[in-house]
Amino acid sequence: MRDWVRSSPGTHIWLLVIGITSLVIASASEGLGQFLVHRTSSNIHQLNEHPLPSLLISGFWIERPASFLLYVVMFELLHANVERWTGTTRWLLSVGGAHIAATLASQELVLLAIEGHRLPRSMTHVVDIGVSYGLAAAAGMLTYRLLPPWRYGYLAGVLVFFGIPLLTGATFTDFGHAIALTMGFAAWPLTPAAAEGLSSEEEEEEDGRDPAEPAAERPPGRDPDSRQER
């Protein structure tokens, strides 16, 4: 267990912080809990008032502390495996970038709906916290970790899980999940599978050279092992 935690430090630090914030919410009064949830949301109001803090802090809170154990399981299955495979830096760039991009895009969708009078103006204060965008990105990246035929079954399951809500009365959160998942798929170049694929192609090109083909002749007087006088 110690080796597992050490091999994915970012995942378990993230889980530790979520555990602490969940305890804070669970032990707070109802009024204080609502204040904290709204204050740490990355909704339109908070993005206008505190753009950078709201983008970062919103990824360390969950609205229902009772769901913490479920998130522990999801983090160990998705984040920990992706971080161990790609390394902490690449994992953090991928899931962090997906969290930020999905948050901004989904809140832009809310803003457009408010301006088009399809949503009430009170939605500028909607609760928008959680770690699901990062999990969606990790789910997309994990696709490349699996080998066929398991990869195809897993991919189908992921697409169904995120696609059905998107196609049946999608909310701004479902839209954000789709963006984060797409960014996880697009993170292929950051995975070891991409580097291994490139190496295999280079080896095939090298193996495909005609052995009977003579090596390129060096120009006369250009022997690198001979000394040249001035």
Protein backbone atom coordinates (compact mmCIF):
# COMPACT_ATOMS: atom_id res chain seq x y z
CA MET A 1 0.00 0.00 0.00
CA ARG A 2 2.88 2.35 0.81
CA ASP A 3 4.45 1.76 -2.60
CA TRP A 4 1.09 2.35 -4.29
CA VAL A 5 0.65 5.71 -2.54
CA ARG A 6 4.21 6.76 -3.31
CA SER A 7 3.78 5.90 -6.97
CA SER A 8 0.78 8.26 -7.28
CA PRO A 9 1.39 11.10 -4.79
CA GLY A 10 -0.74 13.68 -6.59
CA THR A 11 -3.82 11.47 -6.48
CA HIS A 12 -3.54 10.82 -2.75
CA ILE A 13 -2.72 14.42 -1.81
CA TRP A 14 -5.83 15.44 -3.76
CA LEU A 15 -7.87 12.80 -1.92
CA LEU A 16 -6.52 13.97 1.43
CA VAL A 17 -7.57 17.56 0.76
CA ILE A 18 -11.04 16.42 -0.38
CA GLY A 19 -11.34 14.37 2.80
CA ILE A 20 -10.53 17.43 4.91
CA THR A 21 -12.98 19.69 3.08
CA SER A 22 -15.66 17.01 3.30
CA LEU A 23 -15.20 16.86 7.08
CA VAL A 24 -15.52 20.64 7.19
CA ILE A 25 -18.81 20.54 5.27
CA ALA A 26 -20.14 17.61 7.33
CA SER A 27 -19.38 19.29 10.66
CA ALA A 28 -20.53 22.79 9.66
CA SER A 29 -23.98 24.16 10.29
CA GLU A 30 -26.40 24.21 7.36
CA GLY A 31 -25.93 27.93 6.82
CA LEU A 32 -22.15 27.77 6.99
CA GLY A 33 -22.11 24.72 4.72
CA GLN A 34 -24.17 26.52 2.08
CA PHE A 35 -21.91 29.56 2.34
CA LEU A 36 -18.76 27.47 1.83
CA VAL A 37 -20.26 25.57 -1.11
CA HIS A 38 -21.28 28.78 -2.88
CA ARG A 39 -18.07 30.62 -1.96
CA THR A 40 -15.87 27.89 -3.43
CA SER A 41 -17.95 27.37 -6.59
CA SER A 42 -16.61 28.21 -10.01
CA ASN A 43 -19.88 29.77 -11.15
CA ILE A 44 -20.19 32.92 -13.24
CA HIS A 45 -20.30 35.21 -10.21
CA GLN A 46 -17.19 33.74 -8.59
CA LEU A 47 -15.32 33.57 -11.90
CA ASN A 48 -15.94 37.28 -12.36
CA GLU A 49 -14.96 38.13 -8.79
CA HIS A 50 -12.13 35.65 -8.13
CA PRO A 51 -11.26 33.87 -11.40
CA LEU A 52 -8.09 31.98 -10.50
CA PRO A 53 -8.98 30.97 -6.92
CA SER A 54 -12.43 29.77 -7.92
CA LEU A 55 -11.04 27.63 -10.75
CA LEU A 56 -8.52 25.95 -8.46
CA ILE A 57 -10.43 25.69 -5.18
CA SER A 58 -13.60 24.29 -6.74
CA GLY A 59 -11.72 21.08 -7.60
CA PHE A 60 -11.11 20.28 -3.91
CA TRP A 61 -14.71 20.22 -2.68
CA ILE A 62 -17.62 17.84 -3.12
CA GLU A 63 -21.19 18.86 -2.39
CA ARG A 64 -22.17 15.65 -0.56
CA PRO A 65 -19.56 14.44 1.95
CA ALA A 66 -21.37 11.09 2.16
CA SER A 67 -20.09 10.39 -1.39
CA PHE A 68 -16.45 10.60 -0.31
CA LEU A 69 -15.88 6.83 -0.20
CA LEU A 70 -17.23 6.52 -3.74
CA TYR A 71 -14.74 9.15 -4.87
CA VAL A 72 -11.94 7.25 -3.12
CA VAL A 73 -12.75 4.21 -5.26
CA MET A 74 -12.95 6.29 -8.45
CA PHE A 75 -9.66 8.06 -7.70
CA GLU A 76 -7.87 4.77 -7.11
CA LEU A 77 -9.26 3.20 -10.28
CA LEU A 78 -8.77 6.20 -12.59
CA HIS A 79 -6.43 8.87 -11.28
CA ALA A 80 -3.96 6.60 -9.51
CA ASN A 81 -3.54 4.31 -12.51
CA VAL A 82 -3.14 7.18 -14.97
CA GLU A 83 -0.67 9.00 -12.71
CA ARG A 84 1.46 5.88 -12.19
CA TRP A 85 1.46 5.27 -15.95
CA THR A 86 2.14 8.77 -17.27
CA GLY A 87 3.93 10.36 -14.33
CA THR A 88 2.67 13.03 -11.95
CA THR A 89 3.51 16.03 -14.14
CA ARG A 90 1.75 14.78 -17.28
CA TRP A 91 -1.20 13.51 -15.30
CA LEU A 92 -1.59 16.86 -13.54
CA LEU A 93 -1.32 18.82 -16.80
CA SER A 94 -3.99 16.64 -18.41
CA VAL A 95 -6.59 16.48 -15.65
CA GLY A 96 -5.93 20.03 -14.43
CA GLY A 97 -6.24 21.44 -17.94
CA ALA A 98 -9.43 19.47 -18.51
CA HIS A 99 -10.92 20.71 -15.23
CA ILE A 100 -10.22 24.34 -16.12
CA ALA A 101 -11.35 24.07 -19.75
CA ALA A 102 -14.56 22.17 -18.91
CA THR A 103 -15.42 24.63 -16.14
CA LEU A 104 -14.96 27.69 -18.33
CA ALA A 105 -16.81 26.17 -21.30
CA SER A 106 -19.76 24.95 -19.23
CA GLN A 107 -20.15 28.30 -17.47
CA GLU A 108 -19.96 30.07 -20.83
CA LEU A 109 -22.86 27.87 -21.91
CA VAL A 110 -24.80 28.96 -18.81
CA LEU A 111 -24.05 32.61 -19.57
CA LEU A 112 -25.29 32.26 -23.15
CA ALA A 113 -28.48 30.58 -21.91
CA ILE A 114 -29.07 33.41 -19.41
CA GLU A 115 -28.53 36.05 -22.07
CA GLY A 116 -30.94 34.17 -24.35
CA HIS A 117 -33.54 34.07 -21.54
CA ARG A 118 -33.50 30.27 -21.42
CA LEU A 119 -32.19 30.21 -17.84
CA PRO A 120 -32.92 32.53 -14.91
CA ARG A 121 -30.30 35.08 -13.89
CA SER A 122 -29.99 33.33 -10.54
CA MET A 123 -27.93 30.65 -12.34
CA THR A 124 -24.95 32.99 -12.11
CA HIS A 125 -24.74 31.75 -8.50
CA VAL A 126 -25.28 28.06 -9.27
CA VAL A 127 -23.23 25.59 -7.24
CA ASP A 128 -20.40 24.34 -9.44
CA ILE A 129 -17.86 22.40 -7.40
CA GLY A 130 -16.47 18.90 -7.59
CA VAL A 131 -13.87 16.64 -9.08
CA SER A 132 -15.88 14.97 -11.83
CA TYR A 133 -14.27 16.89 -14.71
CA GLY A 134 -10.85 15.61 -13.71
CA LEU A 135 -12.21 12.09 -13.37
CA ALA A 136 -13.73 12.30 -16.86
CA ALA A 137 -10.35 13.33 -18.29
CA ALA A 138 -8.60 10.47 -16.48
CA ALA A 139 -11.21 8.05 -17.81
CA GLY A 140 -10.40 9.20 -21.34
CA MET A 141 -6.64 8.82 -20.87
CA LEU A 142 -7.00 5.37 -19.31
CA THR A 143 -8.39 4.11 -22.61
CA TYR A 144 -4.86 4.02 -24.03
CA ARG A 145 -3.57 2.04 -21.06
CA LEU A 146 -5.72 -0.98 -21.87
CA LEU A 147 -4.91 -3.47 -24.59
CA PRO A 148 -7.39 -4.75 -27.19
CA PRO A 149 -9.98 -6.21 -26.91
CA TRP A 150 -10.43 -4.80 -23.38
CA ARG A 151 -9.83 -1.29 -24.67
CA TYR A 152 -12.85 -1.40 -26.97
CA GLY A 153 -15.22 -2.64 -24.30
CA TYR A 154 -13.99 -0.03 -21.85
CA LEU A 155 -14.27 2.72 -24.48
CA ALA A 156 -17.85 1.72 -25.28
CA GLY A 157 -18.76 1.78 -21.59
CA VAL A 158 -17.21 5.23 -21.08
CA LEU A 159 -18.98 6.68 -24.12
CA VAL A 160 -22.33 5.27 -22.97
CA PHE A 161 -21.83 6.52 -19.39
CA PHE A 162 -21.09 10.09 -20.43
CA GLY A 163 -23.07 10.12 -23.67
CA ILE A 164 -26.54 9.18 -22.43
CA PRO A 165 -26.90 12.18 -20.08
CA LEU A 166 -25.56 14.44 -22.82
CA LEU A 167 -28.17 13.23 -25.31
CA THR A 168 -31.11 13.17 -22.89
CA GLY A 169 -31.70 16.59 -21.37
CA ALA A 170 -28.09 17.61 -20.86
CA THR A 171 -27.15 20.06 -18.13
CA PHE A 172 -24.12 22.34 -18.15
CA THR A 173 -22.35 19.71 -16.03
CA ASP A 174 -22.97 17.00 -18.65
CA PHE A 175 -21.57 19.36 -21.27
CA GLY A 176 -18.49 19.87 -19.09
CA HIS A 177 -18.03 16.12 -18.70
CA ALA A 178 -18.07 15.69 -22.48
CA ILE A 179 -15.38 18.36 -22.89
CA ALA A 180 -13.21 16.87 -20.16
CA LEU A 181 -13.55 13.37 -21.63
CA THR A 182 -12.61 14.67 -25.07
CA MET A 183 -9.53 16.37 -23.61
CA GLY A 184 -8.61 13.09 -21.96
CA PHE A 185 -8.77 11.37 -25.35
CA ALA A 186 -6.75 14.22 -26.88
CA ALA A 187 -4.00 13.73 -24.27
CA TRP A 188 -2.72 10.70 -26.21
CA PRO A 189 0.63 12.41 -27.06
CA LEU A 190 1.37 12.71 -23.31
CA THR A 191 0.99 8.98 -22.69
CA PRO A 192 3.76 6.35 -22.80
CA ALA A 193 1.68 4.51 -25.41
CA ALA A 194 2.34 7.35 -27.87
CA ALA A 195 6.09 7.15 -27.30
CA GLU A 196 6.03 3.37 -27.64
CA GLY A 197 4.04 3.64 -30.88
CA LEU A 198 6.56 6.12 -32.28
CA SER A 199 9.47 3.87 -31.36
CA SER A 200 7.79 0.90 -33.04
CA GLU A 201 7.31 2.91 -36.24
CA GLU A 202 10.95 3.95 -36.22
CA GLU A 203 12.05 0.35 -35.75
CA GLU A 204 9.83 -0.77 -38.62
CA GLU A 205 11.30 1.90 -40.88
CA GLU A 206 14.81 0.78 -39.91
CA ASP A 207 13.97 -2.88 -40.45
CA GLY A 208 12.40 -2.02 -43.81
CA ARG A 209 15.67 -0.68 -45.28
CA ASP A 210 17.03 -2.90 -48.05
CA PRO A 211 20.14 -4.62 -46.62
CA ALA A 212 21.60 -4.90 -50.10
CA GLU A 213 21.43 -1.14 -50.54
CA PRO A 214 24.99 0.24 -50.38
CA ALA A 215 25.71 2.78 -47.71
CA ALA A 216 26.14 6.32 -48.88
CA GLU A 217 29.74 6.94 -49.90
CA ARG A 218 31.66 9.67 -48.17
CA PRO A 219 33.16 12.35 -50.36
CA PRO A 220 36.87 11.82 -50.98
CA GLY A 221 39.12 13.47 -48.50
CA ARG A 222 36.41 13.61 -45.83
CA ASP A 223 37.42 10.64 -43.69
CA PRO A 224 36.55 11.74 -40.16
CA ASP A 225 39.28 9.50 -38.74
CA SER A 226 42.07 11.09 -40.78
CA ARG A 227 43.88 14.21 -39.67
CA GLN A 228 43.59 17.29 -41.78
CA GLU A 229 46.49 19.71 -42.19
CA ARG A 230 46.06 23.40 -42.71
